Tab-separated table of C-alpha atoms in Angstrom:
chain	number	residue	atom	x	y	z
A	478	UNK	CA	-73.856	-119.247	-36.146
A	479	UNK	CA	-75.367	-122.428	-37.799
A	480	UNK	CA	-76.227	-124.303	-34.780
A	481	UNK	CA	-77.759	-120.301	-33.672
A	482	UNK	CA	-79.961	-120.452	-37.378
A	483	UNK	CA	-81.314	-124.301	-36.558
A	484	UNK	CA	-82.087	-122.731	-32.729
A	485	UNK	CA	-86.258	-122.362	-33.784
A	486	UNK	CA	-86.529	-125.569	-34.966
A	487	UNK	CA	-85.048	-126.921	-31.198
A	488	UNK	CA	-86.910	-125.859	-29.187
A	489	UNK	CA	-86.609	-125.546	-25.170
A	490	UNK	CA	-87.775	-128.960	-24.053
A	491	UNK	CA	-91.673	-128.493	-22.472
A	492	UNK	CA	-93.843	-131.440	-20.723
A	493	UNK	CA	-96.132	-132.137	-23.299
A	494	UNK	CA	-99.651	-132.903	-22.149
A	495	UNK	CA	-100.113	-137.237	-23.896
A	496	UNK	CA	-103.358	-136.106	-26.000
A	497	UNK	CA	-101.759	-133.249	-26.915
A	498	UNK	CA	-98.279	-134.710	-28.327
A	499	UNK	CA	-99.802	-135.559	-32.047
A	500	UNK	CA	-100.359	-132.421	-32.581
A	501	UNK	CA	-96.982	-130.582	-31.718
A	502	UNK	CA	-95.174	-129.756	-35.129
A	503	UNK	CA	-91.821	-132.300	-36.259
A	504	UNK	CA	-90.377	-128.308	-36.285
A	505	UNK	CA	-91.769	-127.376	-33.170
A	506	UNK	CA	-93.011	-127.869	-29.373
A	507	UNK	CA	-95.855	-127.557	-27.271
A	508	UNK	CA	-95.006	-124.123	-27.021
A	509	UNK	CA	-96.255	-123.507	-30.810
A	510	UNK	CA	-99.609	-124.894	-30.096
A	511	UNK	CA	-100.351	-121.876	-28.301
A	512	UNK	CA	-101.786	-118.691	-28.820
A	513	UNK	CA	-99.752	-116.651	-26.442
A	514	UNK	CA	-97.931	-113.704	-27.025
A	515	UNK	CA	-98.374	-109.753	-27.098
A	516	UNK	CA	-101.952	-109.040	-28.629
A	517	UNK	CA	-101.804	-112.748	-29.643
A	518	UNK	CA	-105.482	-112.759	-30.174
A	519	UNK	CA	-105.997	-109.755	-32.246
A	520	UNK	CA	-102.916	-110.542	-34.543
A	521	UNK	CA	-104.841	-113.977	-35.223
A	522	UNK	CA	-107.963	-112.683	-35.948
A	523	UNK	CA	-106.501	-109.885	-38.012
A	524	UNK	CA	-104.730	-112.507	-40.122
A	525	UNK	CA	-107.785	-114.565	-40.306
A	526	UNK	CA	-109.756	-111.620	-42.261
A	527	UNK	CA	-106.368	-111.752	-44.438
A	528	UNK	CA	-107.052	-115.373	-45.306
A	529	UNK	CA	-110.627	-114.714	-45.809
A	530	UNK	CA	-109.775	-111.662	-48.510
A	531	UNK	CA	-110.707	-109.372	-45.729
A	532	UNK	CA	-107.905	-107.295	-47.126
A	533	UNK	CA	-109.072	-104.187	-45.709
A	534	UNK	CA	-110.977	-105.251	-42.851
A	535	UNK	CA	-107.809	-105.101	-40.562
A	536	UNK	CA	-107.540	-102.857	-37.580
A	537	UNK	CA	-105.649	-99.968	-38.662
A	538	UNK	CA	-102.717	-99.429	-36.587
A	539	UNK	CA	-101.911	-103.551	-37.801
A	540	UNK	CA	-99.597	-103.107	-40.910
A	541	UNK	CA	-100.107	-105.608	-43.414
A	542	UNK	CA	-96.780	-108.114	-44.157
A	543	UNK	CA	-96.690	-110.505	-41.150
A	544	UNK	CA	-100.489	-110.804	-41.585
A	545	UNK	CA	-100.040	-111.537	-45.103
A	546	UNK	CA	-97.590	-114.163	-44.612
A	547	UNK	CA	-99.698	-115.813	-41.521
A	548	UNK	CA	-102.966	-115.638	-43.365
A	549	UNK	CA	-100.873	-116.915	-47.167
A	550	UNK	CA	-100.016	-119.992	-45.443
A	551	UNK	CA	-103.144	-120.345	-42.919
A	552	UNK	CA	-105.152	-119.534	-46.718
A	553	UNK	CA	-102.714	-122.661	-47.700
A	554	UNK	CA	-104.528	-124.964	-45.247
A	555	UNK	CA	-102.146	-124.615	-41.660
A	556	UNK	CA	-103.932	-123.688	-38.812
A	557	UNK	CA	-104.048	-120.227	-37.582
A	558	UNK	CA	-101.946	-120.612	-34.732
A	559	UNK	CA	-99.335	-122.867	-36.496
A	560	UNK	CA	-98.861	-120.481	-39.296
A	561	UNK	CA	-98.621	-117.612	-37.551
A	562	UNK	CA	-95.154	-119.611	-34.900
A	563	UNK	CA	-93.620	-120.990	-38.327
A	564	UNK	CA	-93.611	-117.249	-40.127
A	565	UNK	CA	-91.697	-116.084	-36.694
A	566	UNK	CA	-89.407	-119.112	-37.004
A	567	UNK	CA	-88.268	-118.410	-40.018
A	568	UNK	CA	-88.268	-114.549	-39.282
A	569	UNK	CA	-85.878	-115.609	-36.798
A	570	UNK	CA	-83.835	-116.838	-39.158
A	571	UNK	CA	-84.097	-113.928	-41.787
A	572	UNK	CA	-83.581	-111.773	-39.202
A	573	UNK	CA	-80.050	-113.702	-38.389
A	574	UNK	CA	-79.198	-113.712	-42.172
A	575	UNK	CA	-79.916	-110.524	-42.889
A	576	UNK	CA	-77.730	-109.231	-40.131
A	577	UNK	CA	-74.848	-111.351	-41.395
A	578	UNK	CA	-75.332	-109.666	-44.932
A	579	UNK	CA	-75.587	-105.964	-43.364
A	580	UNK	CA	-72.319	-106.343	-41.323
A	581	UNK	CA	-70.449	-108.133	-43.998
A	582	UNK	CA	-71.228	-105.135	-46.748
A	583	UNK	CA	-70.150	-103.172	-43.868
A	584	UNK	CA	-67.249	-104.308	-42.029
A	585	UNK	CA	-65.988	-107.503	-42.913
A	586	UNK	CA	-66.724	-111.288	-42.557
A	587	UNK	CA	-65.437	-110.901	-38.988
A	588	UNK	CA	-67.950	-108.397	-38.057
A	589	UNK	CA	-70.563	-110.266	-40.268
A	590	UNK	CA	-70.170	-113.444	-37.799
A	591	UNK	CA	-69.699	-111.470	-34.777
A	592	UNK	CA	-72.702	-109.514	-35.467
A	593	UNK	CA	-75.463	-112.632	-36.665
A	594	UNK	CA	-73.626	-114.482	-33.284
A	595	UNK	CA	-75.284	-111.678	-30.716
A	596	UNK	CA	-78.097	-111.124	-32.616
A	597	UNK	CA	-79.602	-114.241	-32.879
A	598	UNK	CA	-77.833	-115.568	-29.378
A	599	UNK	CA	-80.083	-112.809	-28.253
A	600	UNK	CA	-82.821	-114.422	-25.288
A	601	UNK	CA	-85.071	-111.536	-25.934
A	602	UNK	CA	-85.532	-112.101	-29.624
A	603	UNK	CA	-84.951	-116.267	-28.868
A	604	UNK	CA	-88.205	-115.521	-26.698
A	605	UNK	CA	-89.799	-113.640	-29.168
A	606	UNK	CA	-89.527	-115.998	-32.286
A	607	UNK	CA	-91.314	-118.568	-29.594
A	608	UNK	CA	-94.324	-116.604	-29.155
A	609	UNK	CA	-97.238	-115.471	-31.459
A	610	UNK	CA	-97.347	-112.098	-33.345
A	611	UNK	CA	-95.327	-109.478	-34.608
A	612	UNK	CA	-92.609	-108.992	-31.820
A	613	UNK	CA	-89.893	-110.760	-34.036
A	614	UNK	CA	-91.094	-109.750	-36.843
A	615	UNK	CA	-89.965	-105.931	-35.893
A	616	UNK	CA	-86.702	-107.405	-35.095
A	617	UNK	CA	-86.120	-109.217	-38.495
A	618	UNK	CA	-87.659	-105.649	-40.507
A	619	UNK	CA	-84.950	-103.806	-38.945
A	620	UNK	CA	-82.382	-106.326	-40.128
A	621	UNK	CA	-84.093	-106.325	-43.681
A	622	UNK	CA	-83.654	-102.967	-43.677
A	623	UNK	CA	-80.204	-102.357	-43.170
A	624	UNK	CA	-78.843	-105.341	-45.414
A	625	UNK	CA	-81.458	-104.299	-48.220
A	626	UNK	CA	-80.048	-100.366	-48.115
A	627	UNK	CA	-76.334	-101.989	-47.970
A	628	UNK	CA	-76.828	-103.837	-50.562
A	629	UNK	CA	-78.570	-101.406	-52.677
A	630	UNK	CA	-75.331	-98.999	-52.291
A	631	UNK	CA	-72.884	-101.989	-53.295
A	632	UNK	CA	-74.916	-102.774	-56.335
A	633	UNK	CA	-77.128	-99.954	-57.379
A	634	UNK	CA	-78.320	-101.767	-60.458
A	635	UNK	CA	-80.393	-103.788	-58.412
A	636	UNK	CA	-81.655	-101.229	-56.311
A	637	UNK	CA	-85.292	-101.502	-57.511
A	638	UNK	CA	-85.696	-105.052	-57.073
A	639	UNK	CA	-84.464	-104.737	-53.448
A	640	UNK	CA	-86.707	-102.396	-52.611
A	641	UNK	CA	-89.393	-104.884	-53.364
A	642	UNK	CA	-87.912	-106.110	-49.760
A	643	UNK	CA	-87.371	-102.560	-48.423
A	644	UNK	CA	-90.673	-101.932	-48.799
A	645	UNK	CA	-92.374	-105.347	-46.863
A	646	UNK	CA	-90.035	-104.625	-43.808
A	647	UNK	CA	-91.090	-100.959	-43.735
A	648	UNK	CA	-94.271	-102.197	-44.094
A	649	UNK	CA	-94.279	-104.939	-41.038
A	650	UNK	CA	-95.204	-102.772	-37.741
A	651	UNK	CA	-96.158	-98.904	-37.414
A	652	UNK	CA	-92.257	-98.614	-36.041
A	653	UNK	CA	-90.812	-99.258	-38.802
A	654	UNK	CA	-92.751	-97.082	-41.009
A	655	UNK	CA	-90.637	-94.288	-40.784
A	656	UNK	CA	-87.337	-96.251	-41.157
A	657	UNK	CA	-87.443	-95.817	-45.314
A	658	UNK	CA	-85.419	-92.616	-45.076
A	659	UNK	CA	-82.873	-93.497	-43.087
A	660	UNK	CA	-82.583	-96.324	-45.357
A	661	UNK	CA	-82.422	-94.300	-48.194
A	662	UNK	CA	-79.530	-92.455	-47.299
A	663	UNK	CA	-77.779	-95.227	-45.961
A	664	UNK	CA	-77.906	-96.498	-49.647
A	665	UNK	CA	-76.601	-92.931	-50.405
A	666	UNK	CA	-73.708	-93.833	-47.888
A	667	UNK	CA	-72.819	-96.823	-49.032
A	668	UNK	CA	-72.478	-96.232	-53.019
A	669	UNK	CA	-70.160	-94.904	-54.610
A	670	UNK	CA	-69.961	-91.009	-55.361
A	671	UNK	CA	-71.238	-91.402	-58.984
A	672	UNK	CA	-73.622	-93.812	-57.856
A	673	UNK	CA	-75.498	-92.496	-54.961
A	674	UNK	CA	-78.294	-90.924	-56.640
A	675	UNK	CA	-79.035	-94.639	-58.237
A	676	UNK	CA	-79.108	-96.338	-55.243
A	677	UNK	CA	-81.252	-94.154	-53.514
A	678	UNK	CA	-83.243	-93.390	-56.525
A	679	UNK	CA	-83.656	-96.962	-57.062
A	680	UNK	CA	-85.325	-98.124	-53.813
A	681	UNK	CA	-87.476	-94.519	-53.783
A	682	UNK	CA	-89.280	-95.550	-57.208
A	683	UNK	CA	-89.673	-99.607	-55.765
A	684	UNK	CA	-91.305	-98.183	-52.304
A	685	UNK	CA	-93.506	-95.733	-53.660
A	686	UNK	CA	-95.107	-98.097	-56.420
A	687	UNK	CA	-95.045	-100.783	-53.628
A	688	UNK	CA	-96.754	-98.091	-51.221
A	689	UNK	CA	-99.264	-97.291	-53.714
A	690	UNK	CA	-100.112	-100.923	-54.396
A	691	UNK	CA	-100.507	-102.435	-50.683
A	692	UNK	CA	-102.778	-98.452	-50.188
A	693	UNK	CA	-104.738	-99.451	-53.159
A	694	UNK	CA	-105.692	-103.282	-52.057
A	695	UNK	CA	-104.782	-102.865	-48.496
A	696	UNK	CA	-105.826	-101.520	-45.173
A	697	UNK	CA	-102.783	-98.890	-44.711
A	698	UNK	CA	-103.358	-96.550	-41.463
A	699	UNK	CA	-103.382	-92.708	-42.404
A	700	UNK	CA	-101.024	-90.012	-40.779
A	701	UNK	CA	-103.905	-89.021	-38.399
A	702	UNK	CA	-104.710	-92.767	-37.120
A	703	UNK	CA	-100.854	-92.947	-36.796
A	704	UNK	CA	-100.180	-90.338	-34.858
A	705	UNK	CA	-103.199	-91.032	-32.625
A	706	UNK	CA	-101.737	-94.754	-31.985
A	707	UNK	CA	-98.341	-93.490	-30.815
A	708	UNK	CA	-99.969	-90.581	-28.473
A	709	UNK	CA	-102.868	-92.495	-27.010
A	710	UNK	CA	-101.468	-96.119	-26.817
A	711	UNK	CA	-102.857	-99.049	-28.552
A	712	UNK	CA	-106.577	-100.482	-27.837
A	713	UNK	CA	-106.134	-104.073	-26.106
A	714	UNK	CA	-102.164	-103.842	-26.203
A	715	UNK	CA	-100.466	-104.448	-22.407
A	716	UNK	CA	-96.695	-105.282	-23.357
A	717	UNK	CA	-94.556	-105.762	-26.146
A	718	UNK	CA	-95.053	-104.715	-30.103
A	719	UNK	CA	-99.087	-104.786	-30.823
């Protein structure tokens, strides 16, 4: 699993064009000097109006915490295309942890191992952490997710501070939006009898002021622009999560 979590910052060898080999990352390749990926361009321009307090300029079927992260650390001085390949390398690797966590509240340290091992040996999301925008970044939300709602049933007490966390993964892509409930009552699950109405009551009061917040100084789409992205397809979108 360790030499799995070090995987982004190896990655596959590529022939590096001579005037181009100064600028490859020490972390990276010439694969991260590239602006290639699923709606690459619209996902950089997106978290460009981010970095230029834009904040509500963003198209609105384009939920708001990859952007933030890209456009924090492109805001921070890294170029565009830079930031946005080192937020999905280390999504990778929050995606990796955060399964580990989930199936060790779950199952066991066995399970934990086995579980991070396929996740992250996965070529799919290996691809995905390679290329620009939010593809791995759905992958790591859903991991986020499930360890967050584990571990708010195993400690309830500090249920509102991980929903902080809850609510940036349900927050990440329009699929994940509706994936607070089922983390709610998977914190329900997971606590004890006495202690299920904490948990869940916990992470409810952390999304909503969350939700209000990012709706207040955010661009947040509304149930009608939702439902219109999911039955009519995404503008400019051809494959994978836009």
């Amino acid at each position: 699993m360790v030499v799995l979590l070090l995987w982004p910052v190896t990655p596959i060898p590529t022939a590096v064009p001579p005037h181009l080999a100064s600028s490859t990352p020490a972390w990276g390749g010439f694969w991260d000097l590239l602006l290639e990926g699923p709606d690459a361009g619209e996902w950089a321009i997106n978290a460009a109006r981010i970095a230029g307090g834009q904040l509500r300029q963003v198209d609105h079927h384009r939920l708001p915490t990859w952007l933030l992260m890209t456009g924090g650390l492109h805001r921070a001085g890294i170029d565009l295309v830079t930031a946005g390949h080192l937020v999905n390398r280390g999504l990778y690797i929050v995606m990796g942890l955060c399964t580990w966590l989930a199936g060790r509240l779950l199952l066991g340290p066995g399970t934990a191992l086995l579980a991070a091992t396929l996740a992250l040996g996965s070529p799919h999301l290996r691809l995905a952490s390679e290329r620009y925008g939010i593809d791995i970044g759905v992958g790591a939300a859903v991991a986020l997710i499930a360890a967050t709602a584990l571990a708010a049933g195993r400690w309830p007490k500090a249920a509102p501070v991980l929903g902080i966390a809850l609510c940036a993964a349900v927050l990440t892509h329009y699929t994940t939006l509706p994936l607070w409930l089922p983390a709610l009552l998977l914190a329900a699950a997971a606590a004890v009898p006495g202690q299920r109405w904490r948990a869940a009551g916990g992470l409810s009061i952390s999304l909503l002021v969350c939700g209000l917040l990012a709706h207040h100084f955010l661009r947040l789409p509304t149930a009608h622009e939702l439902i219109g992205v999911v039955l009519d397809g995404l503008p400019g979108a051809n494959s994978g999560a836009a």
